Amino acid sequence: MSDRLWWKHGVVYQIYPRSFMDGNGDGVGDLAGIRARLDHLAWLGVDAIWLSPIFPSPMADFGYDVSDYCDVDPVFGDLTEFDALLADAHARGIRVMLDWVPNHTSDQHPWFRESRASRTNPRRDWYVWRDPNPGGAPPNNWVAMFGGPAWQPDPATGQLYLRSFLKEQPDLNWRNPEVERAMHGVLRFWLERGVDGFRIDVIHRIAKDPAMRDNPPSERPGPGWGGQLHVHDENHADIHGFLRRIRALLDGYDERAAVGEIGLAPEQVATYLGRGDELHLAFNFAFLRQRWDAEAFGRELALFDAAVPAEGWPDLVFSNHDIPRHATRWDHPQLGEARARAAAVVLLAARGTPFLYFGEELGMRNGEVPPERRRDPLAWTLHPNASRDGERTPMHWSAAPGAGFTTGEPWLPLAADWRTRNVEAQRADRGSLLWLYRDLLALRRRTPALERGVFRPLPAPAGVLAWERRHGGSRALVAVNFADDERKPGFAAAAVRDGVWTRAGASLPGDAGQLALGPCEAAVLAVDG
Ligand code: NOJ
């Protein structure tokens, strides 16, 4: 179909580069490794990959602290290797998105080194500097998401700089037009190289209240992030103007797209799509907080579907590098595997662009990372349990030593089940979760209702979530049984032409009305009418 847009009708796969595939045996994943595994992604059938940051970085926050936006960190490779990866991906019909971090740089970025050199440095105003209040207190009560006050004292010049995350991540001052110009230059640099788009880090924080007013207390007042209502330190209305200019820049190229990370309620997230003149997509993170519950899932699907403007498009995210993997969150002693299979149906058959996190196609759980091997700084700036290492343990490719991920010592330990839960084993098993993902991706691609159709919730018995998708003459019925016993979705009679059932090896019923789902089973049926 000529009007098929990769970011809208396709499926995006997130790669955490340190953990996907190590090409040089140093225990850390890299671009050569990703290149060597593109055939897995082509076989799976994804349309695009998003690489978490690959730019030079001191790695205080593993790449979300960028010290040069226009190069590749040596741990991952170099620009030549990147160009080769891009060419190889494109040759397989796979688009490549990079992770752009506009809110903050590394404190080692030359811009910040200059900025902090003196109060009169021409780059001083590229970041947000303020005098302390009388008595040395910070200028206001804002706190950093990663612990401590958002204001970092800088003894050399006697002022404090704003940092929304780690002290190694100073916030840029987007209100300075030179910063906006420089950052547009970064986007152009990669677009000219052929990159297809960007995932944009915490875009809702690039503009704050210019008067820097204190945040009011939340209903649970306290010193940490949750103790305040974040009304002045994020989500400022001026961000929409910045986004419209970013969109205009992207629109100057062919079919490029941006997806934004916005840590706000779904209704607010949807406003970042503008009237089709801001972001192409804005992550729907609602499911990251949801328990395994038909009603809760149904509510979130309907809410975001309705919130997204007519010119926009929804999306779904179940897992990423910041939150325990969904197979862990929704695990169950007997039904964990069935739930992971049913979750795949929700992700791939609802309306919106699905974002997959590497390894979820295997049902990877969070790895156990003992305290002495923890690497994520949140383990010490916030709380040992805040570490995100568990969801970043390396990909399981095979039962070979190092899980086929590395010939060296992996930078984080492998999850316990790597010898049995890996790509090689699941490719050899037609009933595996990996094959289910592949089948669902293929079904989406050949079923216009699934790629493009409207979403209409259908009445269903308690514990079952059911909906219809329809586009022109194409129609699909979807049912997910969240319960731990058999349930009948109760679809009206309709001849089944095609579909996928999470029950391995089962043939589809001839009539949708006959469908009965076992515990935590799900089915997508392409039907007549
Ligand atoms: C969100 C990213 O996903 C997370 O990994 C990072 O630590 C923060 N933004 C700060 O850049």
XYZ file of C-alpha atoms and ligand atoms in Angstrom:
540
model
C 0.000 0.000 0.000
C 1.572 3.234 -1.116
C 0.122 5.296 1.731
C 1.573 2.992 4.367
C 3.489 5.182 6.810
C 6.135 3.297 8.728
C 5.663 5.219 11.997
C 1.870 4.996 11.872
C 1.096 1.609 10.407
C 4.275 -0.165 11.415
C 5.838 -1.538 14.594
C 8.875 -0.046 16.349
C 11.444 -2.108 18.268
C 13.520 -0.438 20.965
C 17.146 -1.486 21.231
C 19.114 -0.662 24.356
C 22.474 -0.724 22.571
C 24.592 -1.760 25.570
C 22.492 -4.899 25.957
C 21.438 -6.083 22.491
C 24.526 -7.625 20.903
C 28.242 -7.268 21.528
C 30.279 -7.353 18.321
C 33.771 -7.005 19.816
C 33.798 -9.129 22.959
C 34.120 -6.306 25.491
C 30.884 -7.296 27.220
C 28.991 -4.196 26.062
C 26.648 -4.219 23.078
C 27.557 -2.078 20.071
C 26.554 -1.037 16.544
C 28.466 -3.884 14.890
C 26.468 -6.251 17.083
C 23.153 -4.682 16.093
C 24.173 -4.927 12.454
C 24.922 -8.609 12.851
C 21.447 -9.211 14.280
C 19.354 -7.249 11.795
C 18.230 -10.482 10.207
C 16.479 -11.446 13.453
C 14.532 -8.176 13.326
C 13.710 -8.581 9.641
C 12.509 -12.132 10.326
C 10.395 -10.890 13.204
C 8.899 -8.289 10.873
C 9.441 -4.953 12.635
C 9.321 -1.738 10.603
C 11.729 0.371 12.617
C 14.293 0.281 15.373
C 14.884 2.979 17.958
C 18.338 3.012 19.457
C 18.687 4.410 22.970
C 21.510 7.007 22.905
C 24.675 6.020 21.040
C 26.430 9.409 21.284
C 29.703 10.127 23.103
C 28.921 10.207 26.795
C 30.649 9.841 30.152
C 27.804 7.331 30.796
C 26.736 8.825 34.122
C 23.210 7.941 32.901
C 24.319 5.468 30.210
C 24.077 7.818 27.276
C 21.274 10.099 28.457
C 24.145 12.438 29.355
C 25.426 13.434 25.909
C 28.817 15.110 25.506
C 28.666 15.342 21.688
C 25.387 15.074 19.764
C 27.026 14.534 16.390
C 29.217 11.495 16.877
C 29.146 7.918 18.176
C 30.633 6.833 21.499
C 33.670 4.586 20.910
C 32.081 1.901 23.086
C 29.395 1.557 20.379
C 31.522 2.184 17.266
C 31.945 5.217 15.056
C 30.130 7.162 12.357
C 31.344 4.805 9.632
C 29.884 1.853 11.518
C 26.686 3.822 12.024
C 26.373 4.553 8.308
C 26.862 0.854 7.592
C 24.178 -0.071 10.118
C 21.785 2.454 8.598
C 22.421 1.142 5.085
C 21.989 -2.486 6.169
C 18.793 -1.685 8.049
C 17.356 0.234 5.096
C 18.279 -2.625 2.767
C 15.971 -4.806 4.904
C 13.175 -2.225 4.941
C 13.889 -1.293 8.560
C 13.848 2.393 9.547
C 16.211 3.758 12.183
C 15.291 6.233 14.939
C 17.838 7.822 17.234
C 17.290 9.005 20.782
C 17.612 12.769 20.994
C 18.112 14.238 24.454
C 17.215 17.942 24.220
C 16.480 18.815 27.852
C 20.006 18.385 29.162
C 23.559 17.615 28.123
C 26.374 15.970 30.009
C 28.326 18.265 32.327
C 31.271 17.244 30.131
C 29.712 18.665 26.959
C 31.947 21.493 25.651
C 28.906 23.818 25.805
C 28.598 23.280 29.530
C 32.332 23.400 30.167
C 32.318 26.835 28.573
C 29.105 27.842 30.308
C 30.464 27.099 33.755
C 33.872 28.679 33.052
C 32.733 32.161 34.068
C 29.629 34.283 34.547
C 30.539 36.246 31.433
C 31.244 33.333 29.124
C 29.257 33.700 25.862
C 27.715 30.291 26.550
C 26.713 31.139 30.122
C 23.096 31.592 29.092
C 22.972 28.262 27.229
C 22.118 26.691 30.580
C 19.964 27.880 33.469
C 22.036 29.706 36.085
C 20.729 31.525 39.144
C 22.111 33.183 42.239
C 21.387 31.467 45.541
C 18.775 33.047 47.761
C 20.072 35.073 50.705
C 21.612 32.608 53.142
C 22.714 30.325 50.299
C 19.414 28.472 49.753
C 18.496 27.317 46.220
C 16.458 29.794 44.113
C 13.246 27.760 44.470
C 11.905 24.448 45.790
C 12.233 22.371 42.615
C 13.630 18.887 43.053
C 15.533 16.615 40.669
C 13.730 13.519 39.498
C 16.833 11.482 40.313
C 17.178 12.812 43.863
C 18.140 16.016 45.637
C 17.380 19.636 44.826
C 17.156 20.575 41.144
C 19.763 23.286 41.760
C 23.408 22.307 41.771
C 25.821 24.744 43.453
C 28.859 25.619 41.378
C 31.454 27.021 43.798
C 33.738 28.404 41.047
C 31.225 31.061 39.972
C 29.058 31.167 43.099
C 25.840 30.363 41.231
C 23.687 27.251 40.882
C 22.668 25.477 37.676
C 19.384 23.729 37.036
C 19.459 19.968 36.635
C 16.232 18.033 36.380
C 17.978 14.669 36.641
C 21.552 13.912 37.809
C 24.007 16.665 38.720
C 25.968 15.450 35.660
C 22.973 16.416 33.454
C 22.615 20.224 33.413
C 19.389 21.492 31.777
C 19.788 23.486 28.578
C 18.142 26.892 28.308
C 15.852 26.513 25.300
C 14.673 30.095 25.743
C 18.010 31.143 24.319
C 17.530 31.083 20.503
C 21.151 30.018 20.029
C 20.375 26.777 21.871
C 17.353 26.106 19.685
C 19.442 26.789 16.586
C 22.243 24.495 17.736
C 19.797 21.700 18.541
C 18.086 22.062 15.173
C 21.559 21.682 13.699
C 21.888 18.370 15.533
C 18.624 17.106 14.042
C 19.708 18.157 10.564
C 23.075 16.446 11.000
C 21.377 13.065 11.497
C 18.522 13.643 9.045
C 21.037 14.408 6.307
C 22.780 11.121 7.136
C 19.491 9.349 6.457
C 18.119 8.756 9.935
C 14.336 8.242 9.812
C 13.364 9.912 13.028
C 13.874 10.510 16.692
C 12.641 9.384 20.038
C 12.757 12.570 22.073
C 13.734 12.361 25.715
C 11.564 14.169 28.329
C 10.326 16.771 25.852
C 7.802 18.069 28.421
C 10.663 19.537 30.420
C 12.433 21.733 27.857
C 10.594 24.863 29.015
C 9.770 25.780 32.595
C 8.079 28.706 34.278
C 10.217 31.741 33.361
C 9.431 33.262 36.771
C 10.729 30.059 38.417
C 7.910 29.975 40.952
C 7.893 27.329 43.677
C 5.886 24.176 43.014
C 2.927 23.720 45.380
C 2.924 20.653 47.657
C 1.143 17.497 46.534
C -1.401 15.689 48.684
C 1.579 13.761 50.112
C 3.970 16.641 50.820
C 7.597 15.677 51.299
C 11.124 16.385 50.162
C 11.157 13.988 47.161
C 9.706 14.167 43.647
C 6.276 12.963 44.737
C 6.015 15.644 47.429
C 5.206 18.402 44.907
C 2.769 19.110 42.122
C 4.937 19.710 39.089
C 3.116 22.731 37.765
C 6.064 25.091 37.248
C 9.050 22.870 36.405
C 7.584 21.056 33.376
C 4.851 21.088 30.727
C 5.110 24.842 30.078
C 2.864 26.056 27.247
C 5.870 27.420 25.337
C 7.011 23.849 24.592
C 4.339 23.617 21.888
C 5.989 26.411 19.899
C 9.333 24.621 20.117
C 7.649 21.437 18.914
C 5.964 23.115 15.952
C 9.366 24.351 14.782
C 10.855 20.871 15.229
C 7.960 19.406 13.236
C 8.455 21.945 10.455
C 12.113 20.964 10.305
C 11.267 17.241 10.070
C 8.601 17.912 7.463
C 11.331 19.379 5.251
C 12.472 15.791 4.728
C 10.699 12.702 3.474
C 8.672 10.561 5.935
C 10.651 11.354 9.061
C 8.970 11.075 12.442
C 9.335 11.979 16.086
C 7.977 10.227 19.143
C 8.121 12.082 22.423
C 8.618 10.873 25.944
C 6.213 12.841 28.129
C 5.842 11.860 31.761
C 2.330 13.254 32.214
C -1.241 11.971 32.341
C -2.506 10.517 29.026
C -4.861 13.448 28.329
C -1.914 15.839 28.619
C 0.396 13.572 26.663
C -2.040 13.698 23.740
C -1.789 17.514 23.576
C 1.813 17.117 22.421
C 0.471 15.890 19.070
C -0.948 19.386 18.475
C -3.189 19.425 15.434
C -0.887 17.098 13.585
C 1.745 19.859 13.656
C 3.757 18.791 16.719
C 4.943 15.276 17.543
C 3.983 12.391 15.254
C 3.578 10.159 18.307
C 3.696 10.599 22.076
C 4.334 7.561 24.237
C 1.271 6.183 25.961
C 2.812 5.028 29.237
C -0.510 4.256 30.922
C 0.089 0.490 30.828
C 3.389 0.802 32.662
C 1.354 1.490 35.803
C -1.547 -0.893 35.195
C -2.175 -4.170 36.933
C -3.329 -7.233 34.961
C -7.008 -6.400 34.834
C -9.470 -6.389 31.943
C -11.317 -3.317 33.108
C -8.167 -1.274 33.736
C -6.742 -2.196 30.322
C -10.028 -1.388 28.628
C -10.198 1.978 30.342
C -6.669 2.942 29.284
C -7.209 1.868 25.675
C -10.420 3.867 25.377
C -9.032 6.891 27.202
C -5.981 7.405 24.992
C -7.886 6.514 21.845
C -10.343 9.304 22.637
C -7.682 11.790 23.817
C -5.606 11.632 20.626
C -6.686 14.387 18.214
C -8.180 13.456 14.857
C -4.953 14.483 13.099
C -2.873 12.380 15.502
C -2.293 8.704 16.092
C -2.079 6.636 19.311
C 0.596 4.150 20.337
C 1.208 1.527 22.985
C 4.183 0.792 25.227
C 4.369 -2.087 27.699
C 8.095 -2.129 28.471
C 11.196 0.013 28.126
C 14.593 0.560 29.724
C 13.183 2.526 32.679
C 10.605 0.167 34.122
C 10.542 -3.525 35.067
C 9.698 -5.644 32.032
C 6.004 -6.377 31.610
C 6.525 -10.147 31.760
C 7.840 -9.475 35.263
C 5.171 -6.950 36.236
C 2.336 -9.207 35.083
C 3.981 -12.486 36.022
C 1.993 -15.252 37.721
C 3.162 -18.613 39.109
C 1.100 -20.672 36.643
C -0.187 -18.202 34.091
C 2.836 -15.964 33.539
C 3.587 -17.339 30.087
C -0.070 -17.220 29.046
C -0.258 -13.605 30.196
C 2.823 -12.644 28.180
C 1.145 -14.186 25.124
C -2.146 -12.405 25.766
C -0.306 -9.118 26.373
C 1.246 -9.434 22.917
C -2.257 -9.491 21.459
C -3.255 -6.302 23.272
C -0.076 -4.545 22.159
C -0.335 -5.606 18.526
C -4.079 -5.527 17.913
C -5.198 -2.295 19.568
C -5.239 0.968 17.584
C -1.847 2.625 17.584
C 1.816 2.116 16.864
C 3.231 -0.632 19.107
C 6.638 -0.102 20.699
C 8.412 -3.353 21.544
C 11.327 -3.482 23.956
C 14.141 -5.836 22.964
C 13.684 -9.342 24.364
C 9.989 -8.987 25.091
C 9.393 -11.180 22.052
C 11.013 -13.955 24.116
C 9.077 -13.103 27.266
C 12.287 -11.944 28.946
C 11.848 -11.180 32.642
C 13.913 -8.713 34.623
C 17.335 -10.100 35.504
C 18.489 -10.345 39.125
C 21.312 -7.866 39.569
C 23.111 -8.250 42.908
C 24.054 -5.010 44.697
C 27.750 -5.272 43.796
C 26.935 -5.484 40.072
C 24.450 -2.629 39.943
C 25.352 0.051 37.442
C 22.341 2.357 37.282
C 23.079 5.524 39.287
C 19.518 5.619 40.639
C 20.531 2.743 42.936
C 22.600 5.261 44.924
C 21.026 8.654 44.145
C 17.506 7.450 44.948
C 17.179 3.994 46.472
C 18.730 0.538 45.868
C 15.338 -0.658 44.589
C 15.139 2.205 42.088
C 17.877 0.591 39.972
C 16.804 0.043 36.359
C 19.497 -2.576 35.756
C 17.050 -5.488 35.946
C 15.285 -4.459 32.727
C 18.609 -3.788 30.992
C 20.225 -7.221 31.317
C 21.531 -8.556 27.980
C 19.512 -10.156 25.212
C 19.377 -13.950 25.099
C 20.388 -15.152 21.651
C 21.317 -18.762 22.364
C 22.444 -21.242 25.008
C 26.098 -20.583 24.134
C 28.257 -19.040 26.896
C 27.351 -15.362 27.252
C 23.898 -16.195 25.781
C 25.318 -15.497 22.325
C 25.332 -11.830 23.409
C 29.047 -11.634 24.124
C 32.174 -13.743 24.113
C 33.366 -11.681 27.091
C 31.932 -10.871 30.502
C 28.514 -9.223 30.049
C 28.323 -5.715 31.520
C 25.267 -6.778 33.516
C 24.535 -10.367 34.565
C 22.278 -12.478 32.357
C 18.763 -13.206 33.583
C 18.474 -16.639 35.194
C 16.561 -18.369 32.394
C 18.839 -17.475 29.457
C 19.780 -21.088 28.686
C 16.180 -22.000 27.888
C 14.593 -18.660 27.016
C 16.549 -17.543 23.987
C 16.112 -16.787 20.274
C 17.639 -20.035 19.074
C 15.424 -22.217 21.257
C 12.258 -20.271 20.455
C 12.869 -20.200 16.733
C 13.062 -23.981 16.838
C 9.677 -24.147 18.611
C 6.703 -23.200 16.409
C 4.561 -22.696 19.509
C 6.924 -20.214 21.182
C 6.191 -16.628 22.153
C 8.704 -15.487 19.563
C 6.668 -17.144 16.819
C 3.491 -15.665 18.269
C 4.959 -12.163 17.985
C 5.992 -12.920 14.435
C 2.539 -14.269 13.569
C 0.850 -11.220 15.082
C 3.146 -8.845 13.213
C 2.422 -10.641 9.945
C -1.317 -10.635 10.629
C -1.232 -6.873 11.278
C 0.541 -6.306 8.012
C -1.975 -8.226 5.926
C -5.059 -6.936 7.777
C -5.884 -3.260 7.105
C -8.308 -3.209 10.049
C -5.434 -3.975 12.432
C -2.963 -1.496 10.981
C -5.397 1.347 10.459
C -8.873 0.558 11.664
C -10.968 2.468 14.160
C -11.234 1.036 17.663
C -14.614 0.116 19.109
C -14.924 -1.565 22.511
C -17.398 -4.458 22.558
C -19.468 -5.673 25.499
C -17.931 -8.800 27.029
C -18.290 -10.897 30.175
C -16.401 -9.838 33.315
C -12.671 -10.525 33.035
C -12.728 -10.393 29.243
C -11.692 -7.426 27.149
C -13.076 -7.343 23.621
C -12.981 -4.844 20.814
C -13.494 -4.454 17.116
C -11.249 -2.860 14.533
C -12.609 -1.870 11.157
C -11.182 -0.251 8.059
C -13.156 -0.245 4.812
C -14.082 -3.851 4.117
C -11.563 -5.208 6.598
C -12.820 -6.163 10.071
C -11.152 -7.799 13.043
C -12.469 -8.960 16.408
C -10.124 -9.167 19.375
C -10.739 -10.812 22.733
C -8.433 -11.158 25.722
C -9.339 -13.274 28.717
C -7.645 -11.816 31.791
C -9.230 -14.411 34.077
C -7.763 -17.713 35.231
C -10.629 -19.847 33.970
C -12.348 -20.343 30.616
C -14.566 -17.508 29.323
C -16.561 -16.962 26.159
C -16.248 -13.475 24.654
C -19.732 -13.878 23.184
C -19.040 -12.451 19.734
C -21.952 -12.400 17.295
C -21.726 -14.993 14.538
C -19.208 -14.046 11.824
C -17.177 -16.205 9.480
C -13.492 -16.251 10.486
C -11.113 -15.820 7.556
C -7.778 -15.370 9.255
C -6.354 -14.736 12.677
C -4.074 -15.686 15.549
C -4.936 -17.485 18.767
C -2.464 -17.549 21.626
C -3.216 -21.253 22.191
C -0.227 -22.892 20.497
C -1.134 -25.152 17.602
C -4.915 -24.595 17.881
C -6.975 -24.060 14.734
C -9.188 -21.011 14.664
C -12.938 -21.518 15.078
C -14.882 -21.225 11.813
C -17.317 -18.834 13.466
C -16.283 -16.049 15.847
C -19.404 -16.757 17.900
C -17.940 -20.124 18.914
C -14.732 -18.756 20.402
C -13.990 -19.877 23.960
C -10.793 -18.653 25.587
C -8.857 -20.633 28.198
C -7.183 -18.922 31.178
C -5.325 -15.786 29.987
C -5.770 -16.675 26.345
C -6.432 -14.166 23.608
C -7.394 -14.240 19.946
C -7.502 -11.889 16.985
C -9.962 -12.922 14.307
C -10.241 -11.344 10.882
C -13.901 -11.818 10.016
C -16.397 -11.154 7.260
C -18.717 -8.214 7.358
C 14.201 9.355 30.316
C 15.047 8.213 29.868
O 14.241 7.211 29.327
C 15.824 7.754 31.079
O 16.500 6.544 30.837
C 16.770 8.858 31.452
O 17.472 8.490 32.622
C 16.021 10.172 31.686
N 15.037 10.444 30.675
C 16.970 11.335 31.707
O 17.457 11.571 30.418
